[in-house]
XYZ file of C-alpha atoms in Angstrom:
697
model
C -33.377 7.705 -33.977
C -32.161 5.619 -31.167
C -32.571 7.060 -27.214
C -29.708 8.671 -25.473
C -27.693 6.612 -23.507
C -28.233 6.331 -19.696
C -24.634 9.221 -18.392
C -23.595 7.076 -16.116
C -23.373 4.074 -18.790
C -21.998 7.157 -20.702
C -19.491 8.036 -17.877
C -18.941 4.288 -17.039
C -17.847 3.421 -20.890
C -15.051 6.811 -20.844
C -13.717 6.058 -17.815
C -12.785 2.281 -19.565
C -11.669 3.639 -22.436
C -9.086 6.499 -20.996
C -7.615 3.489 -18.576
C -7.191 1.231 -20.894
C -5.353 3.966 -23.662
C -3.132 4.837 -20.613
C -3.114 1.225 -19.880
C -1.100 1.220 -23.115
C 1.114 3.521 -22.363
C 2.297 2.770 -18.772
C 3.529 -0.900 -20.204
C 4.752 0.511 -23.113
C 3.233 -2.211 -24.848
C 4.068 -0.714 -28.916
C 7.433 0.515 -28.017
C 8.126 -3.057 -26.608
C 7.267 -4.405 -29.265
C 9.899 -2.571 -31.582
C 5.862 -0.103 -32.797
C 7.094 4.329 -33.271
C 3.861 4.696 -31.778
C 2.286 4.358 -28.462
C -0.964 3.288 -29.203
C -3.392 2.132 -32.555
C -6.272 3.916 -34.148
C -8.428 0.498 -34.390
C -10.775 -0.890 -32.175
C -9.696 -4.418 -32.884
C -6.793 -3.393 -30.800
C -7.536 0.040 -28.798
C -9.310 3.084 -29.664
C -10.874 4.798 -32.957
C -10.452 8.285 -33.498
C -11.654 10.592 -36.627
C -10.541 14.103 -36.359
C -13.023 16.231 -37.221
C -16.143 14.619 -36.439
C -18.767 16.003 -34.285
C -19.094 15.469 -30.631
C -22.271 15.655 -29.176
C -22.579 17.883 -25.866
C -22.673 14.974 -23.216
C -19.702 13.168 -24.999
C -17.507 16.461 -24.399
C -18.651 17.105 -21.056
C -17.993 14.399 -19.541
C -15.033 14.106 -21.364
C -14.038 17.260 -19.718
C -15.169 16.477 -16.355
C -12.914 12.992 -15.979
C -10.591 13.466 -18.588
C -8.028 12.897 -16.102
C -9.147 9.657 -13.739
C -8.594 6.079 -14.709
C -9.356 2.630 -13.087
C -7.163 0.421 -11.507
C -7.471 -1.970 -9.198
C -6.744 -0.895 -4.848
C -3.481 -1.440 -3.918
C -1.978 -1.112 -7.623
C -0.761 1.972 -9.375
C -1.029 1.105 -13.029
C -4.354 2.044 -14.682
C -6.408 -1.238 -15.240
C -6.464 -3.162 -18.401
C -10.911 -2.505 -18.795
C -11.165 -4.254 -22.161
C -14.359 -3.868 -23.321
C -16.589 -4.815 -26.109
C -20.263 -4.283 -27.886
C -21.498 -7.327 -26.067
C -23.339 -7.427 -28.820
C -21.713 -8.105 -32.338
C -18.628 -8.700 -30.535
C -18.163 -10.729 -27.617
C -15.049 -10.273 -24.913
C -14.668 -11.549 -21.269
C -14.642 -7.294 -20.134
C -17.385 -5.345 -19.915
C -20.272 -4.966 -22.603
C -21.222 -1.768 -23.770
C -24.568 -2.499 -24.550
C -24.426 -4.423 -20.761
C -24.097 -0.491 -19.856
C -27.279 0.797 -20.540
C -29.266 -1.964 -18.628
C -26.904 -1.606 -15.590
C -27.649 2.200 -15.289
C -31.257 1.417 -16.142
C -31.143 -0.747 -13.192
C -29.569 2.731 -10.621
C -26.324 1.620 -11.064
C -24.046 4.554 -11.681
C -20.217 4.183 -13.258
C -18.279 2.873 -10.950
C -20.909 0.336 -10.043
C -21.315 -0.648 -13.073
C -17.232 -1.508 -13.806
C -17.108 -3.274 -10.650
C -19.765 -5.049 -11.876
C -17.671 -6.388 -15.343
C -14.250 -5.523 -13.232
C -14.712 -7.111 -9.492
C -15.191 -5.455 -6.687
C -11.472 -3.920 -6.070
C -11.756 -1.370 -8.756
C -11.248 2.322 -7.951
C -12.176 5.464 -9.918
C -8.604 7.788 -9.160
C -7.995 11.327 -10.313
C -4.450 12.695 -10.758
C -2.802 16.007 -11.800
C 0.146 14.456 -13.291
C -0.819 15.289 -16.353
C 2.436 15.646 -18.558
C 3.751 14.448 -22.371
C 4.243 10.786 -22.649
C 7.550 9.595 -21.086
C 9.972 7.376 -22.037
C 11.948 4.949 -19.845
C 14.489 3.685 -21.883
C 16.869 6.019 -19.819
C 18.863 7.165 -23.426
C 22.238 5.066 -23.589
C 22.793 1.844 -23.175
C 23.846 -0.063 -19.316
C 26.382 -2.660 -19.274
C 28.879 -3.521 -16.849
C 29.827 -1.453 -14.477
C 26.908 0.979 -14.611
C 24.696 1.565 -11.208
C 21.823 3.464 -10.752
C 17.690 3.397 -10.713
C 18.178 2.271 -14.495
C 20.059 -0.608 -13.479
C 18.020 -1.783 -10.657
C 14.925 -1.535 -12.602
C 16.223 -4.273 -15.306
C 17.173 -6.117 -12.694
C 13.866 -6.333 -10.682
C 11.986 -7.149 -13.941
C 15.041 -9.899 -15.069
C 14.001 -11.520 -11.122
C 10.209 -11.507 -11.515
C 10.786 -13.080 -15.539
C 12.941 -15.783 -13.663
C 10.260 -16.938 -11.985
C 9.079 -18.328 -15.497
C 12.516 -18.592 -17.034
C 14.449 -20.316 -14.310
C 17.443 -20.833 -16.953
C 17.944 -16.826 -16.632
C 19.689 -17.129 -13.105
C 19.055 -13.765 -10.363
C 21.044 -10.896 -11.683
C 20.411 -9.426 -8.093
C 18.472 -6.093 -7.042
C 21.256 -3.910 -5.646
C 21.491 -1.036 -8.725
C 24.713 -2.682 -9.499
C 25.535 -3.737 -13.058
C 28.087 -6.505 -12.159
C 28.496 -10.055 -13.336
C 25.601 -11.684 -12.396
C 23.811 -9.169 -14.465
C 25.397 -8.781 -17.293
C 25.062 -12.939 -17.481
C 21.154 -13.127 -16.575
C 20.966 -10.634 -19.913
C 22.349 -12.135 -22.187
C 20.832 -15.631 -20.735
C 17.239 -13.253 -21.803
C 18.672 -11.663 -25.375
C 19.819 -15.497 -26.446
C 16.188 -17.200 -25.396
C 14.502 -14.118 -27.195
C 16.736 -13.559 -30.162
C 18.514 -10.667 -29.542
C 22.476 -10.300 -29.998
C 23.645 -11.897 -26.161
C 26.665 -9.054 -25.448
C 25.570 -8.318 -22.052
C 24.178 -5.152 -22.622
C 21.026 -3.386 -22.525
C 20.680 -1.239 -25.413
C 16.989 0.122 -26.258
C 15.881 -2.900 -28.106
C 16.865 -4.944 -25.075
C 15.184 -2.712 -23.028
C 11.498 -3.084 -24.547
C 12.262 -6.670 -25.065
C 13.076 -6.731 -21.620
C 9.429 -4.548 -20.330
C 7.405 -6.403 -22.749
C 7.834 -9.605 -21.469
C 7.510 -8.477 -17.818
C 4.118 -6.983 -18.787
C 3.737 -10.010 -20.007
C 4.634 -12.547 -17.706
C 2.739 -10.338 -14.911
C -0.391 -9.883 -17.274
C 0.090 -6.269 -16.423
C -2.182 -5.714 -19.734
C -4.408 -8.472 -19.409
C -7.801 -8.316 -16.738
C -5.550 -10.871 -14.811
C -3.211 -8.837 -14.127
C -0.931 -9.183 -10.903
C -0.770 -5.879 -10.363
C 2.473 -3.168 -9.803
C 2.659 -2.177 -6.493
C 3.766 0.852 -5.140
C 7.145 0.407 -3.017
C 8.129 2.067 0.130
C 4.294 0.368 2.000
C 5.959 -1.991 4.098
C 5.453 -2.350 7.885
C 8.022 -0.445 9.119
C 7.985 -1.620 13.348
C 7.564 -6.010 13.295
C 9.140 -8.320 12.494
C 12.046 -7.098 11.947
C 14.145 -6.133 15.212
C 17.338 -8.043 15.008
C 17.644 -9.803 18.444
C 20.736 -8.185 20.134
C 23.375 -10.911 19.771
C 24.615 -12.924 16.671
C 22.778 -16.316 15.493
C 25.576 -19.119 15.010
C 24.987 -22.873 14.623
C 24.299 -24.031 17.925
C 21.565 -21.592 18.488
C 17.369 -22.006 18.727
C 14.077 -19.749 18.845
C 12.329 -17.587 17.487
C 14.816 -15.893 15.806
C 16.739 -18.791 14.235
C 12.482 -19.286 12.683
C 12.699 -15.809 11.219
C 16.190 -15.900 9.521
C 15.345 -19.204 7.805
C 11.755 -18.207 6.884
C 13.375 -15.291 5.165
C 15.713 -17.279 3.359
C 13.231 -20.059 2.308
C 11.112 -17.638 0.512
C 14.407 -16.119 -1.346
C 14.902 -19.478 -2.037
C 12.286 -20.031 -4.224
C 13.459 -16.747 -6.309
C 16.782 -16.832 -6.119
C 19.235 -19.131 -7.695
C 22.514 -21.068 -6.028
C 20.154 -20.152 -2.530
C 19.001 -24.368 -0.888
C 16.325 -24.341 0.296
C 16.105 -25.143 4.206
C 13.826 -26.740 6.920
C 12.076 -23.955 9.240
C 12.351 -25.342 12.517
C 14.118 -22.966 14.609
C 17.438 -24.809 14.817
C 20.209 -23.337 12.865
C 21.815 -26.546 12.431
C 24.455 -27.254 9.386
C 21.795 -26.390 6.449
C 20.814 -23.314 7.940
C 25.045 -22.530 7.888
C 24.738 -23.305 4.677
C 21.902 -20.657 3.483
C 23.523 -18.469 5.202
C 26.936 -18.485 3.797
C 24.892 -18.794 0.084
C 22.938 -15.759 0.934
C 26.560 -13.810 2.042
C 28.442 -15.206 -0.606
C 26.087 -13.430 -3.186
C 25.554 -10.487 -1.656
C 29.047 -9.398 -1.112
C 29.187 -10.110 2.946
C 31.866 -12.560 5.187
C 31.091 -15.400 4.357
C 31.290 -17.048 8.102
C 27.600 -18.131 8.116
C 26.937 -16.112 11.121
C 23.701 -13.645 11.112
C 25.813 -10.268 12.867
C 23.206 -7.479 12.326
C 24.772 -6.527 9.042
C 23.279 -10.569 7.569
C 20.292 -9.742 9.280
C 19.582 -6.471 7.973
C 20.667 -8.204 4.859
C 18.255 -10.710 4.185
C 15.458 -8.960 5.821
C 16.312 -6.082 3.061
C 15.938 -8.979 0.262
C 12.858 -9.990 1.630
C 10.658 -6.840 1.986
C 11.796 -6.688 -1.976
C 10.900 -9.465 -2.640
C 7.299 -9.023 -0.446
C 6.974 -5.869 -2.759
C 6.838 -7.757 -5.619
C 4.725 -10.601 -4.490
C 2.411 -9.425 -2.771
C -1.411 -9.563 -3.127
C -2.129 -6.630 -1.361
C -1.551 -4.099 0.878
C -1.958 -6.018 4.309
C -0.437 -9.193 1.836
C -4.480 -11.471 2.214
C -4.886 -13.366 -0.320
C -7.858 -12.496 -1.426
C -9.302 -16.080 -0.981
C -9.420 -17.858 2.089
C -6.973 -20.869 2.903
C -8.311 -24.313 3.717
C -6.854 -27.830 3.664
C -5.642 -28.566 -0.002
C -4.543 -24.922 -0.396
C -0.743 -24.923 -1.237
C 1.573 -22.408 -2.392
C 3.358 -19.128 -0.573
C 0.553 -18.178 1.595
C 0.444 -20.982 3.228
C 4.100 -20.863 4.335
C 3.143 -17.798 5.512
C 0.361 -18.915 7.650
C 2.751 -22.023 8.787
C 5.764 -20.101 10.114
C 2.719 -17.381 11.585
C 1.335 -20.304 13.231
C 4.731 -21.627 14.369
C 5.828 -18.447 15.915
C 3.094 -18.228 17.826
C 2.899 -21.731 19.022
C 6.726 -20.951 20.602
C 4.823 -18.341 22.969
C 1.387 -20.273 23.693
C 0.980 -23.950 24.515
C -2.189 -24.660 22.981
C -1.480 -23.990 19.680
C 1.128 -26.722 17.271
C 3.457 -26.122 15.220
C 2.971 -27.068 11.975
C 5.657 -27.758 9.442
C 6.548 -24.942 7.091
C 5.645 -26.830 3.395
C 3.596 -24.822 1.844
C 0.372 -27.532 1.941
C -2.521 -26.633 3.891
C -2.797 -30.792 5.446
C -4.397 -31.436 8.961
C -1.623 -30.535 10.832
C -2.072 -26.839 9.209
C -5.447 -27.343 9.842
C -5.351 -28.431 13.441
C -2.808 -25.630 14.543
C -5.328 -23.278 12.708
C -7.883 -24.033 14.610
C -6.111 -23.926 18.471
C -5.030 -20.580 17.257
C -8.709 -19.562 16.613
C -9.907 -21.117 19.816
C -7.098 -19.179 21.821
C -8.288 -15.786 20.450
C -11.825 -16.557 20.374
C -11.927 -17.450 16.548
C -14.716 -18.918 14.837
C -12.427 -22.339 14.548
C -13.263 -23.661 11.676
C -9.737 -24.023 10.246
C -9.963 -21.407 7.173
C -7.799 -19.189 7.333
C -10.126 -15.967 6.468
C -9.335 -12.134 6.176
C -10.050 -12.397 10.491
C -7.690 -15.265 11.009
C -5.163 -13.603 8.637
C -5.055 -10.681 10.349
C -4.974 -11.949 14.173
C -2.295 -14.139 13.089
C -0.313 -11.517 11.974
C -0.617 -9.650 14.854
C 0.148 -12.349 17.105
C 3.420 -12.664 14.900
C 4.523 -9.318 14.838
C 4.034 -8.922 18.928
C 5.993 -12.277 19.978
C 8.775 -11.167 17.381
C 9.227 -8.209 18.860
C 9.312 -10.024 22.028
C 6.384 -8.068 24.209
C 4.556 -11.255 25.475
C 5.385 -13.265 28.338
C 4.507 -17.213 27.630
C 0.872 -17.904 27.063
C 0.352 -13.675 27.844
C -2.638 -12.635 25.743
C -2.063 -8.978 24.207
C -3.649 -6.855 25.963
C -3.180 -7.994 29.893
C -2.518 -5.449 32.129
C 0.970 -6.471 34.401
C -0.776 -6.151 37.530
C 0.676 -2.906 38.542
C 1.545 0.558 37.287
C 4.733 1.466 34.812
C 6.654 4.589 35.176
C 9.680 6.058 34.948
C 12.348 3.462 35.992
C 10.186 0.442 35.020
C 11.496 -2.451 32.849
C 10.650 -5.774 31.435
C 8.187 -7.072 28.639
C 5.292 -5.121 30.077
C 7.231 -1.832 28.561
C 8.220 -3.371 25.272
C 4.236 -3.916 24.871
C 3.322 -0.804 26.103
C 6.167 1.000 24.204
C 4.846 -0.613 20.719
C 1.327 0.478 20.943
C 2.726 3.998 21.776
C 4.279 3.685 18.512
C 1.321 2.342 16.698
C -0.639 5.379 17.770
C 2.363 7.264 16.836
C 2.222 6.596 13.574
C -1.434 8.275 13.601
C -1.437 10.948 15.477
C 0.910 13.381 15.221
C 0.475 14.898 19.235
C 1.989 11.378 20.096
C 5.989 11.451 19.338
C 7.699 8.570 18.240
C 9.685 6.970 20.549
C 12.253 3.612 20.747
C 10.951 -0.140 21.935
C 13.170 -1.145 24.114
C 11.278 -1.976 27.303
C 13.507 0.718 29.447
C 10.819 3.093 30.874
C 12.238 7.297 30.066
C 11.409 10.334 30.025
C 11.157 9.898 25.877
C 8.415 7.000 27.135
C 6.896 9.217 29.967
C 6.431 11.701 27.497
C 4.909 10.023 24.986
C 2.417 8.260 28.204
C 1.284 11.933 28.983
C 0.898 12.426 25.388
C -1.441 10.230 24.482
C -3.646 10.621 27.782
C -3.711 14.294 27.425
C -5.340 12.833 23.735
C -7.574 10.607 24.724
C -8.912 12.625 28.312
C -6.820 10.937 30.714
C -5.311 12.541 34.152
C -1.256 13.240 32.581
C 0.872 11.930 35.110
C 2.730 9.864 32.700
C 2.015 6.764 34.460
C 0.202 3.432 32.848
C -2.419 2.745 35.570
C -4.883 0.177 34.726
C -7.145 3.319 32.855
C -4.463 4.433 30.530
C -3.492 0.894 30.099
C -6.976 -0.415 28.738
C -7.258 3.021 26.849
C -3.789 2.220 25.214
C -4.900 -1.414 24.288
C -8.015 -0.312 23.420
C -7.252 1.881 20.847
C -4.433 0.701 19.346
C -7.169 -2.781 18.606
C -9.265 0.234 17.009
C -6.349 0.651 14.606
C -5.004 -3.347 14.045
C -8.040 -4.863 14.365
C -11.325 -5.520 12.131
C -12.201 -1.973 11.907
C -8.587 -1.894 9.624
C -5.469 0.448 10.203
C -5.771 4.098 10.041
C -4.553 5.815 6.852
C -3.854 9.188 7.482
C -0.916 11.866 6.554
C 0.417 13.573 9.733
C 1.368 16.853 8.504
C 3.608 18.873 10.243
C 2.780 22.330 11.675
C 5.281 25.343 10.660
C 8.478 24.862 12.712
C 8.673 28.974 14.101
C 11.655 28.913 11.918
C 13.009 29.503 8.309
C 14.409 26.161 7.403
C 17.651 27.379 5.053
C 21.189 25.424 4.009
C 22.879 23.916 6.357
C 19.880 22.826 9.019
C 19.274 19.712 10.339
C 16.851 17.554 12.047
C 13.202 15.997 11.580
C 11.364 18.985 10.457
C 14.191 19.399 7.565
C 13.609 15.211 7.104
C 9.740 16.505 6.322
C 10.566 19.342 4.540
C 12.405 16.508 1.855
C 9.883 14.136 2.180
C 7.194 16.843 1.131
C 9.889 17.884 -1.941
C 10.402 13.816 -3.175
C 6.505 13.196 -2.935
C 5.415 15.718 -5.314
C 8.371 15.619 -7.408
C 7.019 12.400 -8.512
C 4.151 13.922 -9.576
C 6.030 17.350 -11.028
C 8.992 16.220 -13.613
C 9.817 20.177 -12.783
C 10.480 19.501 -8.834
C 14.356 17.750 -8.908
C 14.747 15.000 -5.915
C 16.205 16.800 -2.978
C 18.660 13.574 -2.904
C 17.282 11.242 -0.218
C 15.225 11.840 3.457
C 18.036 12.106 5.463
C 17.120 14.998 7.744
C 20.538 17.287 6.016
C 19.287 20.522 3.781
C 22.376 20.286 1.731
C 23.162 21.263 -1.806
C 20.682 19.031 -3.331
C 17.757 20.036 -1.257
C 18.097 23.527 -1.437
C 17.924 22.821 -5.363
C 14.978 21.069 -4.448
C 12.769 23.489 -2.588
C 13.835 26.240 -5.454
C 12.486 24.179 -8.265
C 8.864 24.204 -6.267
C 9.681 27.461 -5.744
C 9.843 28.185 -9.905
C 7.233 25.557 -10.309
C 4.097 27.028 -8.114
C 5.262 30.935 -8.687
C 6.768 31.415 -5.405
C 9.629 33.829 -4.639
C 12.843 31.500 -5.551
C 15.242 32.013 -2.201
C 15.613 28.349 -1.376
C 14.579 29.128 2.128
C 11.200 27.098 3.646
C 9.780 29.932 5.167
C 5.928 29.746 6.779
C 4.841 30.747 3.168
C 6.904 28.281 1.418
C 6.131 25.550 3.994
C 1.845 25.218 4.089
C 2.467 25.882 -0.020
C 4.617 22.310 0.097
C 1.657 21.104 2.546
C -1.285 21.891 0.764
C 0.462 20.496 -2.912
C 0.989 17.230 -0.845
C -2.627 16.839 0.642
C -3.831 17.901 -2.379
C -1.941 15.070 -4.429
C -2.570 12.432 -1.776
C -6.583 12.718 -2.135
C -6.855 11.943 -5.476
C -10.335 11.619 -4.652
C -12.858 10.615 -7.407
C -17.056 11.875 -7.586
C -17.845 8.512 -9.350
C -16.264 7.049 -5.772
C -18.006 9.746 -3.335
C -21.455 9.288 -5.485
C -21.315 5.547 -4.421
C -20.992 6.138 -0.412
C -22.829 3.272 1.370
C -23.483 1.115 3.637
C -20.010 -0.524 2.550
C -17.268 0.351 5.116
C -13.944 1.418 3.114
C -12.070 -1.059 5.102
C -9.779 1.333 7.067
C -10.024 4.036 9.819
C -10.326 7.907 8.730
C -9.208 10.601 10.447
C -7.770 14.259 11.019
C -5.040 14.011 7.476
C -6.968 10.933 5.895
C -7.375 11.551 2.158
C -9.050 9.995 -0.709
C -12.342 8.507 -1.999
C -13.596 6.937 1.452
C -12.732 10.727 2.753
C -15.214 12.205 -0.474
C -17.787 9.134 0.641
C -17.496 10.084 3.996
C -18.360 14.004 3.387
C -21.009 13.568 1.009
C -23.262 10.902 3.429
C -22.708 13.645 6.038
C -23.959 16.131 3.487
C -26.771 14.283 3.061
C -27.887 13.436 6.566
C -27.278 16.799 6.445
C -29.847 17.692 4.274
C -32.977 14.996 5.638
C -32.045 17.021 8.772
C -31.965 20.570 7.658
C -29.130 21.255 9.329
C -26.848 24.428 8.011
C -23.334 23.006 8.599
C -21.993 21.564 5.594
C -18.448 20.074 4.969
C -16.482 20.115 1.683
C -16.537 17.230 -0.504
C -12.870 17.579 -1.820
C -11.590 14.095 -0.386
C -9.177 15.667 2.467
C -10.125 14.959 6.020
C -9.343 18.307 7.667
C -10.281 20.381 11.099
C -14.367 21.351 9.286
C -15.045 17.195 8.613
C -13.451 16.548 12.053
C -15.593 18.902 14.083
C -18.349 17.222 11.567
C -17.562 13.777 12.916
C -17.328 14.847 16.528
C -21.123 16.715 16.349
C -22.946 13.269 14.937
C -20.568 11.412 17.206
C -22.047 13.674 20.178
C -25.313 13.324 19.088
C -25.245 9.599 18.562
C -24.077 8.787 21.664
C -20.488 7.449 20.663
C -17.305 8.236 21.670
C -16.006 11.964 20.737
C -13.107 10.885 19.056
C -13.278 12.494 16.069
C -11.656 9.343 14.517
C -14.405 7.357 12.039
C -13.944 3.351 12.446
C -16.651 1.082 11.263
C -19.404 1.893 14.212
C -19.038 5.470 13.681
C -19.537 5.073 9.535
C -22.207 2.779 9.965
C -24.531 4.779 12.129
C -24.155 8.026 10.120
C -25.619 5.497 6.898
C -28.068 4.030 9.330
C -29.187 8.035 10.107
C -29.870 8.506 5.902
C -31.512 5.165 5.239
C -33.599 5.261 8.702
C -34.479 8.461 10.020
C -34.923 9.455 13.310
C -39.436 10.045 13.663
C -39.707 13.668 14.012
C -36.592 14.774 11.884
C -37.426 17.769 9.749
C -38.678 17.175 6.072
C -36.328 19.102 3.928
C -37.555 20.000 0.340
C -40.532 19.466 0.779
C -44.231 21.816 2.122
């Protein structure tokens, strides 16, 4: 009789089986091939199941516990294609099932076993979005004249496919089924032996889906990954310069437009390539006109506000499709010999930095990492105190982006380092670049601390800026005078760098408190916008909750219908009114969905800092790891205070963090940065002499 498999090996295998099955469903692998089923009953392809077969207790217990979990790569949304085999009679590049027994015997838990086979950027997530198998096909054929999200879906997929099949042309991604989309569909149909009528019926829809999955390798170990939408930085790199750009102009804003257009030209037919040199010449004018012609703008070759915003929006759309991670870092260092879009991006950032720092030479933006780019990287690294090795690793990449953002947002005077105190206090009535820099840091902080109001970055120190300064000063224990003197400036820059620097960005959900009045149809403002956001987010997980029709701060009939559908789904009185009970129910539902913590991730709590700062409102696996870690320390030191291991950074977790920080002699912020994380972990592995030996007699 064979000995029982270790539980962690069983868990790793069940996670892989669940995720592989869900990948087949997510990619509509078989429907896109014309089959009328979603998964096979053969281990040669997918899974194997025999109805009525005996199920051993450990398998039933574990499956019941983790049936709603799946594996994915960090920064992607699709269940990962967790290819596996037994590892004895059959070999494969994925997980070896008998090998998991050995890994468990070495002390690895399920998550660590999965990472052993699939890489360290694997995570296990839990979802409450349990529903029947959906079909992506909208139900009716799409043709010229149609519009909406279904059209946009097809356009996005065809645009990505066209990277591999350039002859398909560019359908655009505006959600309108026009002549370009029809031409692209016809070219696709002709290529794949479908009736070339330009109409997207069921067979064409699923063939497009199949080819899209294939070129992105979504059903392979080497998947590009599907990224979530709406994750772009909203305060850097996109600010309109205030005046139209035209032939003869020079400077950073011209370079910005040139870079966006150059990137778009690689994926969109009809847009010419151009040099990124900051000079608005004939080539740039021709590229602008080509863009304007393509997107239905006035074809004058002038980059006014409408053209600027349109170019930026298309570039952002492209970034959503091709970025490899949330911060854009390609995952491997760039050095002499590297090529491609990531090199172009580095070269562009270096040119922007060079425009402000005389010590940095400006490289050509050609996508080839040669000696000129290496020299510029080394100069940049020396300027900002990094190891001057000419290699763009994570630290250099991050600093390049920060400096690029500061320069393009016009925060810095020539050769001025970020964070340099302006020499005299900033107060009501002040203006200039120093004010813009302070406002930028305040806006950055407001994204993480709800008590700091969002303000405009306009270089004018008005009453709104004064209010934000006072809120910041109150939060960090400074004199609340609304004046940015040396102490406030230093703390503002320091805290912004904690959030932007080596500890990573702070990831938190800023739940807005109950506004104190019922929200009813006809109401307007920020509270209505937040209500709409909650409904939109929850509706993503619950089909029964209707969309509010956008987040515009206007409580209209669609918002009322959405709110009533939420009330119906969650057993609340269906009134169409957002009172305090409904508000709190929406907030609680949102944070529970946002958390999606994993017990396996908590079990893997270790010295590895998660890569981002946590604070009140954070949620997810890293928070669950933190909570588990603190409870383990509490047991070691016989402390009575424990926090719930729920993956939500609430007030109990914040208070526990403050107590840890106070006891460790750290700044008592209630925010977990790299230093706090590592010191808490150190307590567990290097106990203070004389600590209480819990559990010992």
